[in-house]
Amino acid sequence: MEGGAYGAGKAGGAFDPYALVRQPHTILRVVSWLFSIVVFGSIVNEGYLNSASEGEEFCIYNRNPNACSYGVAVGVLAFLTCLLYLALDVYFPQISSVKDRKKAVLSDIGVSAFWAFLWFVGFCYLANQWQVSKPKDNPLNEGTDAARAAIAFSFFSIFTWSLTAALAVRRFKDLSFQEEYSTLFPASAQP
């Protein structure tokens, strides 16, 4: 896209799906979206076990229902957040106000950093609960691959969300400079 305010082209421009898909923050958002599906899908599908001696199912992570609930909640909310910001990425070129674009980029920075933190907490929590799980609770090793996958993709999500925040910061800095330059030198900014 040609230079505009905060990473968007001229306001009101035509939607270009090819340009959208090629943007690094969009790619990272889609990858984060897929990682969140893996995390909550793994826990929902195979994170709960039934015992022959007990009538109730229990969480595979040290019989701690909070660990499973945290993993599912963070996964589902990250999934929805990714969808929201993908929609914002599609709508972003249509935003004509520089102040609104600035708010969108700043919210992207804050939300991405917040999710990186939540994924870090989730990774630590799930890994700790998995480490202290007792083998007698799951003698047949049912769902162990899914539990490990949820832990691994929680770890990977830390990096995808951190990179998304870093890209948003870079986008903010680069394009703030362009905005300031065009304000200081209006004659050179116009073709």
PDB file of C-alpha atoms in Angstrom:
ATOM      1  CA  MET A   1       0.000   0.000   0.000  1.00  0.00           C
ATOM      2  CA  GLU A   2       1.163   3.502  -0.670  1.00  0.00           C
ATOM      3  CA  GLY A   3       2.004   5.653   2.316  1.00  0.00           C
ATOM      4  CA  GLY A   4      -0.957   6.798   4.325  1.00  0.00           C
ATOM      5  CA  ALA A   5      -1.789   7.364   7.920  1.00  0.00           C
ATOM      6  CA  TYR A   6      -0.994   4.439  10.197  1.00  0.00           C
ATOM      7  CA  GLY A   7      -0.502   1.820   7.536  1.00  0.00           C
ATOM      8  CA  ALA A   8      -3.523   2.459   5.396  1.00  0.00           C
ATOM      9  CA  GLY A   9      -3.647   3.739   1.888  1.00  0.00           C
ATOM     10  CA  LYS A  10      -5.807   6.637   0.901  1.00  0.00           C
ATOM     11  CA  ALA A  11      -9.089   6.553   2.800  1.00  0.00           C
ATOM     12  CA  GLY A  12     -11.988   5.217   0.807  1.00  0.00           C
ATOM     13  CA  GLY A  13      -9.752   3.122  -1.452  1.00  0.00           C
ATOM     14  CA  ALA A  14     -10.934  -0.124  -2.955  1.00  0.00           C
ATOM     15  CA  PHE A  15     -10.570  -3.275  -0.873  1.00  0.00           C
ATOM     16  CA  ASP A  16      -7.550  -5.285  -2.004  1.00  0.00           C
ATOM     17  CA  PRO A  17      -7.645  -8.832  -0.567  1.00  0.00           C
ATOM     18  CA  TYR A  18      -4.228  -9.693  -2.023  1.00  0.00           C
ATOM     19  CA  ALA A  19      -2.607  -6.759  -0.206  1.00  0.00           C
ATOM     20  CA  LEU A  20      -4.436  -7.711   3.007  1.00  0.00           C
ATOM     21  CA  VAL A  21      -3.217 -11.307   2.919  1.00  0.00           C
ATOM     22  CA  ARG A  22       0.387 -10.246   2.285  1.00  0.00           C
ATOM     23  CA  GLN A  23       0.606  -8.020   5.366  1.00  0.00           C
ATOM     24  CA  PRO A  24       2.719  -9.582   8.156  1.00  0.00           C
ATOM     25  CA  HIS A  25       0.302  -8.630  10.934  1.00  0.00           C
ATOM     26  CA  THR A  26      -2.562 -10.293   9.059  1.00  0.00           C
ATOM     27  CA  ILE A  27      -0.535 -13.476   8.578  1.00  0.00           C
ATOM     28  CA  LEU A  28       0.387 -13.522  12.279  1.00  0.00           C
ATOM     29  CA  ARG A  29      -3.256 -12.971  13.217  1.00  0.00           C
ATOM     30  CA  VAL A  30      -4.349 -15.948  11.125  1.00  0.00           C
ATOM     31  CA  VAL A  31      -1.598 -18.091  12.670  1.00  0.00           C
ATOM     32  CA  SER A  32      -2.657 -16.957  16.160  1.00  0.00           C
ATOM     33  CA  TRP A  33      -6.240 -17.768  15.242  1.00  0.00           C
ATOM     34  CA  LEU A  34      -5.235 -21.311  14.226  1.00  0.00           C
ATOM     35  CA  PHE A  35      -3.151 -21.770  17.386  1.00  0.00           C
ATOM     36  CA  SER A  36      -6.111 -20.749  19.548  1.00  0.00           C
ATOM     37  CA  ILE A  37      -8.293 -23.312  17.760  1.00  0.00           C
ATOM     38  CA  VAL A  38      -5.711 -26.019  18.492  1.00  0.00           C
ATOM     39  CA  VAL A  39      -5.497 -25.081  22.173  1.00  0.00           C
ATOM     40  CA  PHE A  40      -9.173 -24.932  23.001  1.00  0.00           C
ATOM     41  CA  GLY A  41     -10.033 -27.780  20.615  1.00  0.00           C
ATOM     42  CA  SER A  42      -7.468 -30.089  22.198  1.00  0.00           C
ATOM     43  CA  ILE A  43      -8.691 -29.377  25.703  1.00  0.00           C
ATOM     44  CA  VAL A  44     -12.383 -29.590  24.848  1.00  0.00           C
ATOM     45  CA  ASN A  45     -12.026 -32.836  22.894  1.00  0.00           C
ATOM     46  CA  GLU A  46      -9.518 -34.776  24.976  1.00  0.00           C
ATOM     47  CA  GLY A  47      -8.782 -32.695  28.056  1.00  0.00           C
ATOM     48  CA  TYR A  48     -11.346 -34.396  30.249  1.00  0.00           C
ATOM     49  CA  LEU A  49     -11.178 -38.051  31.289  1.00  0.00           C
ATOM     50  CA  ASN A  50     -13.655 -40.500  32.743  1.00  0.00           C
ATOM     51  CA  SER A  51     -12.592 -42.883  35.425  1.00  0.00           C
ATOM     52  CA  ALA A  52     -14.122 -46.325  35.768  1.00  0.00           C
ATOM     53  CA  SER A  53     -14.308 -45.940  39.535  1.00  0.00           C
ATOM     54  CA  GLU A  54     -15.724 -42.397  39.453  1.00  0.00           C
ATOM     55  CA  GLY A  55     -18.867 -41.203  37.770  1.00  0.00           C
ATOM     56  CA  GLU A  56     -17.581 -37.719  36.949  1.00  0.00           C
ATOM     57  CA  GLU A  57     -15.067 -36.687  34.357  1.00  0.00           C
ATOM     58  CA  PHE A  58     -11.975 -34.798  35.448  1.00  0.00           C
ATOM     59  CA  CYS A  59      -9.404 -32.526  33.842  1.00  0.00           C
ATOM     60  CA  ILE A  60      -6.292 -34.224  32.502  1.00  0.00           C
ATOM     61  CA  TYR A  61      -4.131 -31.467  34.013  1.00  0.00           C
ATOM     62  CA  ASN A  62      -3.691 -32.749  37.579  1.00  0.00           C
ATOM     63  CA  ARG A  63      -7.460 -33.129  38.021  1.00  0.00           C
ATOM     64  CA  ASN A  64      -7.603 -29.333  38.189  1.00  0.00           C
ATOM     65  CA  PRO A  65     -10.756 -28.100  36.450  1.00  0.00           C
ATOM     66  CA  ASN A  66      -9.432 -24.528  36.579  1.00  0.00           C
ATOM     67  CA  ALA A  67      -6.525 -25.464  34.288  1.00  0.00           C
ATOM     68  CA  CYS A  68      -8.868 -26.839  31.641  1.00  0.00           C
ATOM     69  CA  SER A  69     -11.253 -23.924  32.065  1.00  0.00           C
ATOM     70  CA  TYR A  70      -8.434 -21.388  31.713  1.00  0.00           C
ATOM     71  CA  GLY A  71      -7.106 -23.063  28.566  1.00  0.00           C
ATOM     72  CA  VAL A  72     -10.535 -23.202  26.962  1.00  0.00           C
ATOM     73  CA  ALA A  73     -11.459 -19.649  27.966  1.00  0.00           C
ATOM     74  CA  VAL A  74      -8.204 -18.129  26.723  1.00  0.00           C
ATOM     75  CA  GLY A  75      -8.396 -20.154  23.519  1.00  0.00           C
ATOM     76  CA  VAL A  76     -11.977 -19.168  22.736  1.00  0.00           C
ATOM     77  CA  LEU A  77     -11.481 -15.502  23.627  1.00  0.00           C
ATOM     78  CA  ALA A  78      -8.255 -15.341  21.573  1.00  0.00           C
ATOM     79  CA  PHE A  79     -10.153 -16.914  18.674  1.00  0.00           C
ATOM     80  CA  LEU A  80     -12.816 -14.199  18.891  1.00  0.00           C
ATOM     81  CA  THR A  81     -10.202 -11.448  19.317  1.00  0.00           C
ATOM     82  CA  CYS A  82      -8.400 -12.629  16.190  1.00  0.00           C
ATOM     83  CA  LEU A  83     -11.648 -12.527  14.240  1.00  0.00           C
ATOM     84  CA  LEU A  84     -12.372  -9.024  15.523  1.00  0.00           C
ATOM     85  CA  TYR A  85      -8.961  -7.695  14.531  1.00  0.00           C
ATOM     86  CA  LEU A  86      -9.060  -9.472  11.167  1.00  0.00           C
ATOM     87  CA  ALA A  87     -12.315  -7.617  10.534  1.00  0.00           C
ATOM     88  CA  LEU A  88     -10.610  -4.396  11.619  1.00  0.00           C
ATOM     89  CA  ASP A  89      -7.765  -5.122   9.179  1.00  0.00           C
ATOM     90  CA  VAL A  90     -10.313  -5.440   6.389  1.00  0.00           C
ATOM     91  CA  TYR A  91     -12.112  -2.250   7.429  1.00  0.00           C
ATOM     92  CA  PHE A  92      -8.946  -0.258   8.218  1.00  0.00           C
ATOM     93  CA  PRO A  93      -8.380   1.248   4.735  1.00  0.00           C
ATOM     94  CA  GLN A  94     -11.913   2.645   4.842  1.00  0.00           C
ATOM     95  CA  ILE A  95     -11.265   4.652   8.021  1.00  0.00           C
ATOM     96  CA  SER A  96     -10.816   8.239   6.918  1.00  0.00           C
ATOM     97  CA  SER A  97      -9.994   9.863  10.270  1.00  0.00           C
ATOM     98  CA  VAL A  98      -6.332   9.822  11.229  1.00  0.00           C
ATOM     99  CA  LYS A  99      -7.340   9.899  14.909  1.00  0.00           C
ATOM    100  CA  ASP A 100      -9.493   6.798  14.458  1.00  0.00           C
ATOM    101  CA  ARG A 101      -6.657   5.019  12.655  1.00  0.00           C
ATOM    102  CA  LYS A 102      -4.316   5.959  15.479  1.00  0.00           C
ATOM    103  CA  LYS A 103      -6.782   4.538  18.014  1.00  0.00           C
ATOM    104  CA  ALA A 104      -7.046   1.308  16.018  1.00  0.00           C
ATOM    105  CA  VAL A 105      -3.267   0.855  15.906  1.00  0.00           C
ATOM    106  CA  LEU A 106      -2.896   1.706  19.598  1.00  0.00           C
ATOM    107  CA  SER A 107      -5.623  -0.780  20.517  1.00  0.00           C
ATOM    108  CA  ASP A 108      -3.830  -3.394  18.422  1.00  0.00           C
ATOM    109  CA  ILE A 109      -0.647  -2.770  20.410  1.00  0.00           C
ATOM    110  CA  GLY A 110      -2.398  -3.040  23.766  1.00  0.00           C
ATOM    111  CA  VAL A 111      -4.569  -6.014  22.944  1.00  0.00           C
ATOM    112  CA  SER A 112      -1.724  -7.986  21.345  1.00  0.00           C
ATOM    113  CA  ALA A 113       0.580  -7.382  24.311  1.00  0.00           C
ATOM    114  CA  PHE A 114      -2.210  -8.352  26.707  1.00  0.00           C
ATOM    115  CA  TRP A 115      -2.826 -11.613  24.836  1.00  0.00           C
ATOM    116  CA  ALA A 116       0.890 -12.415  24.791  1.00  0.00           C
ATOM    117  CA  PHE A 117       0.806 -12.078  28.586  1.00  0.00           C
ATOM    118  CA  LEU A 118      -2.332 -14.253  28.902  1.00  0.00           C
ATOM    119  CA  TRP A 119      -0.748 -16.945  26.740  1.00  0.00           C
ATOM    120  CA  PHE A 120       2.411 -16.823  28.860  1.00  0.00           C
ATOM    121  CA  VAL A 121       0.332 -17.318  32.000  1.00  0.00           C
ATOM    122  CA  GLY A 122      -1.620 -20.095  30.282  1.00  0.00           C
ATOM    123  CA  PHE A 123       1.525 -21.876  29.147  1.00  0.00           C
ATOM    124  CA  CYS A 124       3.062 -21.722  32.627  1.00  0.00           C
ATOM    125  CA  TYR A 125      -0.161 -22.840  34.287  1.00  0.00           C
ATOM    126  CA  LEU A 126      -0.858 -25.758  31.939  1.00  0.00           C
ATOM    127  CA  ALA A 127       2.786 -26.899  31.935  1.00  0.00           C
ATOM    128  CA  ASN A 128       2.911 -26.811  35.737  1.00  0.00           C
ATOM    129  CA  GLN A 129      -0.340 -28.711  36.138  1.00  0.00           C
ATOM    130  CA  TRP A 130       0.778 -31.257  33.541  1.00  0.00           C
ATOM    131  CA  GLN A 131       4.102 -31.709  35.343  1.00  0.00           C
ATOM    132  CA  VAL A 132       2.457 -32.494  38.676  1.00  0.00           C
ATOM    133  CA  SER A 133      -0.195 -34.793  37.207  1.00  0.00           C
ATOM    134  CA  LYS A 134      -0.125 -38.267  38.665  1.00  0.00           C
ATOM    135  CA  PRO A 135       0.290 -41.264  36.339  1.00  0.00           C
ATOM    136  CA  LYS A 136      -2.300 -43.213  38.354  1.00  0.00           C
ATOM    137  CA  ASP A 137      -4.973 -40.703  37.246  1.00  0.00           C
ATOM    138  CA  ASN A 138      -4.435 -41.675  33.605  1.00  0.00           C
ATOM    139  CA  PRO A 139      -2.948 -45.189  33.416  1.00  0.00           C
ATOM    140  CA  LEU A 140      -3.791 -45.620  29.713  1.00  0.00           C
ATOM    141  CA  ASN A 141      -2.270 -42.258  28.724  1.00  0.00           C
ATOM    142  CA  GLU A 142      -5.508 -41.135  27.119  1.00  0.00           C
ATOM    143  CA  GLY A 143      -5.439 -37.592  25.794  1.00  0.00           C
ATOM    144  CA  THR A 144      -1.788 -37.020  26.584  1.00  0.00           C
ATOM    145  CA  ASP A 145      -0.977 -35.910  23.034  1.00  0.00           C
ATOM    146  CA  ALA A 146      -3.808 -33.384  23.124  1.00  0.00           C
ATOM    147  CA  ALA A 147      -2.648 -32.077  26.498  1.00  0.00           C
ATOM    148  CA  ARG A 148       0.899 -31.667  25.208  1.00  0.00           C
ATOM    149  CA  ALA A 149      -0.384 -30.007  22.025  1.00  0.00           C
ATOM    150  CA  ALA A 150      -2.342 -27.470  24.069  1.00  0.00           C
ATOM    151  CA  ILE A 151       0.797 -26.676  26.069  1.00  0.00           C
ATOM    152  CA  ALA A 152       2.978 -26.415  22.960  1.00  0.00           C
ATOM    153  CA  PHE A 153       0.580 -24.175  21.065  1.00  0.00           C
ATOM    154  CA  SER A 154       0.129 -21.995  24.146  1.00  0.00           C
ATOM    155  CA  PHE A 155       3.885 -21.518  24.035  1.00  0.00           C
ATOM    156  CA  PHE A 156       3.850 -20.724  20.313  1.00  0.00           C
ATOM    157  CA  SER A 157       1.016 -18.250  20.849  1.00  0.00           C
ATOM    158  CA  ILE A 158       3.215 -16.183  23.156  1.00  0.00           C
ATOM    159  CA  PHE A 159       5.489 -15.466  20.210  1.00  0.00           C
ATOM    160  CA  THR A 160       2.797 -14.849  17.615  1.00  0.00           C
ATOM    161  CA  TRP A 161       0.992 -12.343  19.830  1.00  0.00           C
ATOM    162  CA  SER A 162       4.288 -10.697  20.875  1.00  0.00           C
ATOM    163  CA  LEU A 163       5.311 -10.351  17.238  1.00  0.00           C
ATOM    164  CA  THR A 164       1.915  -8.902  16.405  1.00  0.00           C
ATOM    165  CA  ALA A 165       2.373  -6.299  19.145  1.00  0.00           C
ATOM    166  CA  ALA A 166       5.913  -5.527  17.937  1.00  0.00           C
ATOM    167  CA  LEU A 167       4.698  -5.099  14.363  1.00  0.00           C
ATOM    168  CA  ALA A 168       1.947  -2.778  15.558  1.00  0.00           C
ATOM    169  CA  VAL A 169       4.516  -0.691  17.463  1.00  0.00           C
ATOM    170  CA  ARG A 170       6.716  -0.507  14.384  1.00  0.00           C
ATOM    171  CA  ARG A 171       3.718   0.381  12.257  1.00  0.00           C
ATOM    172  CA  PHE A 172       2.775   3.119  14.705  1.00  0.00           C
ATOM    173  CA  LYS A 173       6.283   4.598  14.803  1.00  0.00           C
ATOM    174  CA  ASP A 174       6.892   4.459  11.046  1.00  0.00           C
ATOM    175  CA  LEU A 175       3.602   5.941  10.117  1.00  0.00           C
ATOM    176  CA  SER A 176       3.599   8.560  12.848  1.00  0.00           C
ATOM    177  CA  PHE A 177       6.782   9.862  11.277  1.00  0.00           C
ATOM    178  CA  GLN A 178       5.106   9.993   7.859  1.00  0.00           C
ATOM    179  CA  GLU A 179       2.155  11.887   9.303  1.00  0.00           C
ATOM    180  CA  GLU A 180       4.412  14.369  11.074  1.00  0.00           C
ATOM    181  CA  TYR A 181       6.526  14.864   7.951  1.00  0.00           C
ATOM    182  CA  SER A 182       3.489  15.616   5.811  1.00  0.00           C
ATOM    183  CA  THR A 183       2.270  18.082   8.469  1.00  0.00           C
ATOM    184  CA  LEU A 184       5.608  19.904   8.601  1.00  0.00           C
ATOM    185  CA  PHE A 185       6.206  19.915   4.843  1.00  0.00           C
ATOM    186  CA  PRO A 186       2.772  20.011   3.171  1.00  0.00           C
ATOM    187  CA  ALA A 187       4.132  21.117  -0.212  1.00  0.00           C
ATOM    188  CA  SER A 188       6.413  18.079  -0.546  1.00  0.00           C
ATOM    189  CA  ALA A 189       3.701  15.674   0.594  1.00  0.00           C
ATOM    190  CA  GLN A 190       1.434  16.546  -2.307  1.00  0.00           C
ATOM    191  CA  PRO A 191       2.329  15.235  -5.783  1.00  0.00           C
TER     192      PRO A 191
END
